[in-house]
PDB file of C-alpha atoms in Angstrom:
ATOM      1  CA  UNK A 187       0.000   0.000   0.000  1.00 78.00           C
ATOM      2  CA  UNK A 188       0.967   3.860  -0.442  1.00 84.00           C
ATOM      3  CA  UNK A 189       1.707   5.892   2.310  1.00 88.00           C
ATOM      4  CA  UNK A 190      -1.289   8.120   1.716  1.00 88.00           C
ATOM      5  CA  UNK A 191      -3.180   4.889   1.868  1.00 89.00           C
ATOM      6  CA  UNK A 192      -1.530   3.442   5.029  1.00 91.00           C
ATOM      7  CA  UNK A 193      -2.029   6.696   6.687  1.00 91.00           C
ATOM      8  CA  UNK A 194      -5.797   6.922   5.822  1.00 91.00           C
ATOM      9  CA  UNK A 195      -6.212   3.156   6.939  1.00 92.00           C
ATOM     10  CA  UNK A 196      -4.754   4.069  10.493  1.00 92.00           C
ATOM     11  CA  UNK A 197      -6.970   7.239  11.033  1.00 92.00           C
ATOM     12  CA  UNK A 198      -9.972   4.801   9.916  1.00 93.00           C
ATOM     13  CA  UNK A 199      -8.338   2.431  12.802  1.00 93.00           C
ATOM     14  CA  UNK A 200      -8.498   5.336  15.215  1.00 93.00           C
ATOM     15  CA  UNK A 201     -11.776   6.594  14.746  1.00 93.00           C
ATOM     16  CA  UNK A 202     -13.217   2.963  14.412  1.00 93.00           C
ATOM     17  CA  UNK A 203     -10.922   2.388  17.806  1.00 94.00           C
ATOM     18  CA  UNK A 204     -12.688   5.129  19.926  1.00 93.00           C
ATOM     19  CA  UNK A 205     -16.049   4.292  18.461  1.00 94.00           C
ATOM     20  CA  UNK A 206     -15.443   0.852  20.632  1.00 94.00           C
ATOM     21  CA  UNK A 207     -13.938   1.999  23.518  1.00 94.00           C
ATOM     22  CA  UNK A 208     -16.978   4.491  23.831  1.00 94.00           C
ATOM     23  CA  UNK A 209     -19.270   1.571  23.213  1.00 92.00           C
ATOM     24  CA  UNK A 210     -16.825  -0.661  26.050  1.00 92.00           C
ATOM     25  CA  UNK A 211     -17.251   2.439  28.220  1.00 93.00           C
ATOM     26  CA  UNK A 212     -21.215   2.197  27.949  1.00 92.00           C
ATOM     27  CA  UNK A 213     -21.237  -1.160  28.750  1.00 90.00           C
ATOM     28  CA  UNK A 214     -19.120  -0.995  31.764  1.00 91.00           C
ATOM     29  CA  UNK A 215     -21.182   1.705  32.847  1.00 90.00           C
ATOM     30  CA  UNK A 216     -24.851   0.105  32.114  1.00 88.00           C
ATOM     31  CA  UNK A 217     -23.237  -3.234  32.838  1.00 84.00           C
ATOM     32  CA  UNK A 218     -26.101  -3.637  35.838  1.00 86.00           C
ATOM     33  CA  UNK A 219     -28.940  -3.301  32.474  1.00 84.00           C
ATOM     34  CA  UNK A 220     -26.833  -5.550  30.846  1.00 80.00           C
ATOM     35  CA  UNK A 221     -27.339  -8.175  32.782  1.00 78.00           C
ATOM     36  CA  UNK A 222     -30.974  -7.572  33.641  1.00 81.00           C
ATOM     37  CA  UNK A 223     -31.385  -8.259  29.729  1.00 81.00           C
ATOM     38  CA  UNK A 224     -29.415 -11.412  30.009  1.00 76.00           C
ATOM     39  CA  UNK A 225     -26.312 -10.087  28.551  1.00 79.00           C
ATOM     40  CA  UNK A 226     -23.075 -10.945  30.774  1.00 83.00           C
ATOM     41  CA  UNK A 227     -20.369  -8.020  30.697  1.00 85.00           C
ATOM     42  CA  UNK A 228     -17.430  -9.849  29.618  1.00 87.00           C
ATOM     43  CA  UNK A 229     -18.956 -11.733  26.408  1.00 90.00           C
ATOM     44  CA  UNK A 230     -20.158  -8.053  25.398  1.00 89.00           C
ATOM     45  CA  UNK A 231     -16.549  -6.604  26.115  1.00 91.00           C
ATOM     46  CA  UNK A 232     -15.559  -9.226  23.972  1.00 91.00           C
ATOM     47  CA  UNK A 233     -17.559  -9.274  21.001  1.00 91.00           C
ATOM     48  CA  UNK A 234     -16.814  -5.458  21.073  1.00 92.00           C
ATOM     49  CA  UNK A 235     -13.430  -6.226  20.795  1.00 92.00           C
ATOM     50  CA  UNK A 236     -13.977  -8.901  17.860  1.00 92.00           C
ATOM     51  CA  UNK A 237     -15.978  -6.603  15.869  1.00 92.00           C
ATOM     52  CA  UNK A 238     -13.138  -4.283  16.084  1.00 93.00           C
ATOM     53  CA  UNK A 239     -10.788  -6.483  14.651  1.00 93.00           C
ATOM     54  CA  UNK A 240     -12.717  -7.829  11.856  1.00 92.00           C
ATOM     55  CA  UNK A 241     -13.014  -4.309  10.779  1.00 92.00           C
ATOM     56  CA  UNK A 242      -9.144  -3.848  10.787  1.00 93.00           C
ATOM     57  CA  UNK A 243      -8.984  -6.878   8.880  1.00 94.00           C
ATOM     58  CA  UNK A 244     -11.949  -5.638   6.103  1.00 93.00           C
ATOM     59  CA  UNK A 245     -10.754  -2.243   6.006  1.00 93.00           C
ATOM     60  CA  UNK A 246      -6.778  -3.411   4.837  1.00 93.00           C
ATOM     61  CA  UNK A 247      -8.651  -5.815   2.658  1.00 93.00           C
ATOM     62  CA  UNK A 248     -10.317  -2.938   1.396  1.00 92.00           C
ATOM     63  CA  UNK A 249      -7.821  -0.948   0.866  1.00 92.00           C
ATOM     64  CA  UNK A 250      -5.334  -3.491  -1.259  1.00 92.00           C
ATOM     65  CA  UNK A 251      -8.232  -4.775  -3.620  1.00 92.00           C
ATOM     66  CA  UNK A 252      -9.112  -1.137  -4.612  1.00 90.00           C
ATOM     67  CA  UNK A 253      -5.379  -0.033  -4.613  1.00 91.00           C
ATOM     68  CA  UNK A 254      -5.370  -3.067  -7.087  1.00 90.00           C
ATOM     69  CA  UNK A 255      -8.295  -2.859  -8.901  1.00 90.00           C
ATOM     70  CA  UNK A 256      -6.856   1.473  -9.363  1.00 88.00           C
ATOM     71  CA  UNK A 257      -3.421   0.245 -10.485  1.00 88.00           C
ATOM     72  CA  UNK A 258      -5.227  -2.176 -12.855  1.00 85.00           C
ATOM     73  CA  UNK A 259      -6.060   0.129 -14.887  1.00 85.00           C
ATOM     74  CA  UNK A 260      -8.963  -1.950 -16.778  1.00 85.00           C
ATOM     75  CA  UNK A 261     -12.908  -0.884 -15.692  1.00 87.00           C
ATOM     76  CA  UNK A 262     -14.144  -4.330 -16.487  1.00 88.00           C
ATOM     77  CA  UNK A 263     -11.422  -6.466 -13.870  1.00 89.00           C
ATOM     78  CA  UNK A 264     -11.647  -3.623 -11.295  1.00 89.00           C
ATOM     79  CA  UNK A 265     -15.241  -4.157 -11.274  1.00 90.00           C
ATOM     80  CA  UNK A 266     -15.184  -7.657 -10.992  1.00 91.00           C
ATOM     81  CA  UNK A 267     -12.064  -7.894  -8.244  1.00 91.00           C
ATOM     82  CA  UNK A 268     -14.181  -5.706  -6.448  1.00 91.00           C
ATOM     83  CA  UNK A 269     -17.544  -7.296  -6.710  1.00 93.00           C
ATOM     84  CA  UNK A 270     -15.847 -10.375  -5.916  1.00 93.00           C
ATOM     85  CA  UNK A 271     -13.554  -9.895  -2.960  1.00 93.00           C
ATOM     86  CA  UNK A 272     -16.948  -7.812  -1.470  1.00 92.00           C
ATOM     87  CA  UNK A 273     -18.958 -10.937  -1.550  1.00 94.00           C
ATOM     88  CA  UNK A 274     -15.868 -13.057  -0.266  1.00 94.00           C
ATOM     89  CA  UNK A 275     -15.233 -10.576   2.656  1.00 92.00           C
ATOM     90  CA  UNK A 276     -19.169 -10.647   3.632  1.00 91.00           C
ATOM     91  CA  UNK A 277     -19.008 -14.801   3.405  1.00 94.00           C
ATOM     92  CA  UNK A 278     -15.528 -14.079   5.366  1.00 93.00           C
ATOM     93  CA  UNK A 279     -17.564 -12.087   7.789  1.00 91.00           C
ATOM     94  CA  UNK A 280     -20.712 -14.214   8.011  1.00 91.00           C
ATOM     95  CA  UNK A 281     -18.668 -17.193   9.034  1.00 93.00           C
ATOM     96  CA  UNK A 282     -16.451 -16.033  11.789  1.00 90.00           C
ATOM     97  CA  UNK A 283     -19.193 -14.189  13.275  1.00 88.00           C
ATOM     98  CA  UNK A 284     -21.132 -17.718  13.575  1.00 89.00           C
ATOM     99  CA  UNK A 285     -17.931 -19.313  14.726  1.00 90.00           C
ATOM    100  CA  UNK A 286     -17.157 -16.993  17.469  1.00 86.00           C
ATOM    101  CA  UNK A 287     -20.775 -16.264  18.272  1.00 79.00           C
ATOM    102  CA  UNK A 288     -21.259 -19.786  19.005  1.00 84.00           C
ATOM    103  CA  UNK A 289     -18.860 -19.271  21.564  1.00 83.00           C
ATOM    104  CA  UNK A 290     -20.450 -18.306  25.239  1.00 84.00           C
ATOM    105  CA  UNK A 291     -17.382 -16.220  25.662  1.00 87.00           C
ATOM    106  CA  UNK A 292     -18.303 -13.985  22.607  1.00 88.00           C
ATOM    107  CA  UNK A 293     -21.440 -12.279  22.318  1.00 87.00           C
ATOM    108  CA  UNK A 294     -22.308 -12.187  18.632  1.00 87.00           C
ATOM    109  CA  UNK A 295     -24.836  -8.959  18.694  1.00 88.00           C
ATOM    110  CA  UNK A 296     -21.862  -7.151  20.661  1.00 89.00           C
ATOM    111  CA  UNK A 297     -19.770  -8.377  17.488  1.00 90.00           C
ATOM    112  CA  UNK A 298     -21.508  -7.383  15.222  1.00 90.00           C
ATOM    113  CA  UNK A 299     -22.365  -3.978  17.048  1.00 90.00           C
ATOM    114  CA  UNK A 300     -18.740  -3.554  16.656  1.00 89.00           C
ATOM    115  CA  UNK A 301     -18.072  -4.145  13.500  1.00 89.00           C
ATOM    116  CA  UNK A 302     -20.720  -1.674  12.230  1.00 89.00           C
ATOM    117  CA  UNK A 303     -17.684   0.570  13.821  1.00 89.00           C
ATOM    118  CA  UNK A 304     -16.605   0.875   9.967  1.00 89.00           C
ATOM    119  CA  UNK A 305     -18.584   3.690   9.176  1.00 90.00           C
ATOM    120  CA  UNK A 306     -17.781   5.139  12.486  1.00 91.00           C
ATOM    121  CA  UNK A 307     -14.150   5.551  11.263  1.00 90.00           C
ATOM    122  CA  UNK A 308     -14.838   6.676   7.736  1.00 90.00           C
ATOM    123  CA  UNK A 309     -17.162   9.037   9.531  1.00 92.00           C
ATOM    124  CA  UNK A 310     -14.909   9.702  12.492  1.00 91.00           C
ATOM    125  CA  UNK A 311     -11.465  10.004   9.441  1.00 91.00           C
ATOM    126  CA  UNK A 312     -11.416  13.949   9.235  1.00 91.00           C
ATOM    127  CA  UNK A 313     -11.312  15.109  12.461  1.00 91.00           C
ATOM    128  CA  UNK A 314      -8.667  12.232  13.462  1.00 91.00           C
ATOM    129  CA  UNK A 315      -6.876  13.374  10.841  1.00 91.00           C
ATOM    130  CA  UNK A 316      -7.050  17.215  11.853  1.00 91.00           C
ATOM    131  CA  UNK A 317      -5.703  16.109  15.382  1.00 90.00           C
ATOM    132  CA  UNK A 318      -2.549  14.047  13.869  1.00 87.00           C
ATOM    133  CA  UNK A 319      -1.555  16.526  11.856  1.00 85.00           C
ATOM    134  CA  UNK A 320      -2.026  19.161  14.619  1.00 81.00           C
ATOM    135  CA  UNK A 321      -3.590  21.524  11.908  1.00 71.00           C
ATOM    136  CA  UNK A 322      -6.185  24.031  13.157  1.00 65.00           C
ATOM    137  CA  UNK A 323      -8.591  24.850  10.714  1.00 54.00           C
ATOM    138  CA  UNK A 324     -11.326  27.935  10.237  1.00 51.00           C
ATOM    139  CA  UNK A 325     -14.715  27.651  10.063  1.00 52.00           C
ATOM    140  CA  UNK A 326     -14.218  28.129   5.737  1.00 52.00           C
ATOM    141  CA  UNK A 327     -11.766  24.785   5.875  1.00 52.00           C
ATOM    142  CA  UNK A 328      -8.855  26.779   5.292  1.00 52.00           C
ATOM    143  CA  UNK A 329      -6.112  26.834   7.511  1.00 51.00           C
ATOM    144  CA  UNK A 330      -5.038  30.071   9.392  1.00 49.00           C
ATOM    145  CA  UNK A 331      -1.778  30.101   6.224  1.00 45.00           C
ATOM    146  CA  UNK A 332      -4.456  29.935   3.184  1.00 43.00           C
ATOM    147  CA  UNK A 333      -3.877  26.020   2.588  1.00 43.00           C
ATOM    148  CA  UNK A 334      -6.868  23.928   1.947  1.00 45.00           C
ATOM    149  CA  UNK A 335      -6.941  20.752   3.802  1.00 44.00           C
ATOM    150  CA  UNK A 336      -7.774  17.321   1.811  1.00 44.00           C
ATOM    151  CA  UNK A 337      -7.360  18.680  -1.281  1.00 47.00           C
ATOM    152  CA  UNK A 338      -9.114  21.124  -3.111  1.00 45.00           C
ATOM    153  CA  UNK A 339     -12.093  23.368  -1.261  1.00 44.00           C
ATOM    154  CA  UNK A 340     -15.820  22.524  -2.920  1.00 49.00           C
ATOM    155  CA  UNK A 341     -16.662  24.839  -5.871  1.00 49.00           C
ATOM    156  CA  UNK A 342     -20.316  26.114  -6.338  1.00 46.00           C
ATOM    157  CA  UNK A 343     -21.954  24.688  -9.421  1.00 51.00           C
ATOM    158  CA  UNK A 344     -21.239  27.339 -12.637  1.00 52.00           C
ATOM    159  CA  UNK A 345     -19.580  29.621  -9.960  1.00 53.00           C
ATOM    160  CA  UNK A 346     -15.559  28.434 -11.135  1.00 54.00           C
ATOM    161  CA  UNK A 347     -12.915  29.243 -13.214  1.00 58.00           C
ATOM    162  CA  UNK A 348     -12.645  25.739 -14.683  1.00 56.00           C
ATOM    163  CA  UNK A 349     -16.401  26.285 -15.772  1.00 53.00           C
ATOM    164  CA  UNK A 350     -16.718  26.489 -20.075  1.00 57.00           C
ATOM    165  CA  UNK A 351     -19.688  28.584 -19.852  1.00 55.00           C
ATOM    166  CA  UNK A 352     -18.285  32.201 -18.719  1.00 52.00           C
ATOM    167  CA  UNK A 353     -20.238  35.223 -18.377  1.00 50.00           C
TER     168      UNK A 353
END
């Protein structure tokens, strides 16, 4: 993987890191409702923690099949290496998930409460990545120096300089 890539994939990991320690705090805290709904502290702590790291292990998967598919260069195989290794990582998923939820030591809703953790570091990526690189920003996105952060700053529609129709 790139460097851009592995950095991205880490600030995902953070933000998809403190989404389940907020979720273990919960627990810990509302452990007494826990149990009055049959659910055992530990097991939950646990499946938290599983969830977790399935999502590592889907988001580097990820990231190398569409670093692949990119370097490809060919629509048609990115498409299908990317359709494909989808399904495979869901059947991935799917399995484990019964395999440690059969466990007693695992809870499986926990697990899969965890995993949805994904989204909470795409979600969670920007401001994780304003705090690493210690950048402060304005409320217009720019920094306090003029630079725009992740790239380019959103243009209004027919309001640019790139736009053809000029008036």
């Amino acid at each position: 993987m790139t460097k851009e890539i592995r950095r991205l994939v880490a600030e995902m990991c953070a933000g998809m890191f403190l989404y389940v320690l907020a979720l273990g705090i919960l627990a810990v805290i509302f452990r007494r409702g826990l149990a009055g709904m049959g659910f055992a502290l530990g097991p939950v702590l646990l499946g938290l923690l599983a969830g977790f790291l399935a999502d590592v292990a889907m988001l580097i998967h990820m990231a190398v099949v569409a670093e692949r598919a990119t370097d490809s260069r060919d629509a048609g195989y990115a498409n299908r290496i990317t359709v494909v290794q989808s399904v495979l990582r869901k059947i991935i998923f799917v399995v484990v998930l019964f395999f440690l939820g059969s466990r007693p030591q695992i809870d499986a809703v926990a697990m899969i409460i965890g995993a949805l953790g994904l989204k909470m570091g795409a979600f969670l990526q920007p401001a994780v990545h304003r705090v690493a690189s210690g950048k402060k920003t304005s409320p217009d996105g720019q920094n306090g120096g003029g630079d725009i952060i992740l790239g380019e700053r959103r243009k209004e529609y027919g309001n640019d300089e790139d736009s053809d129709d000029r008036a």
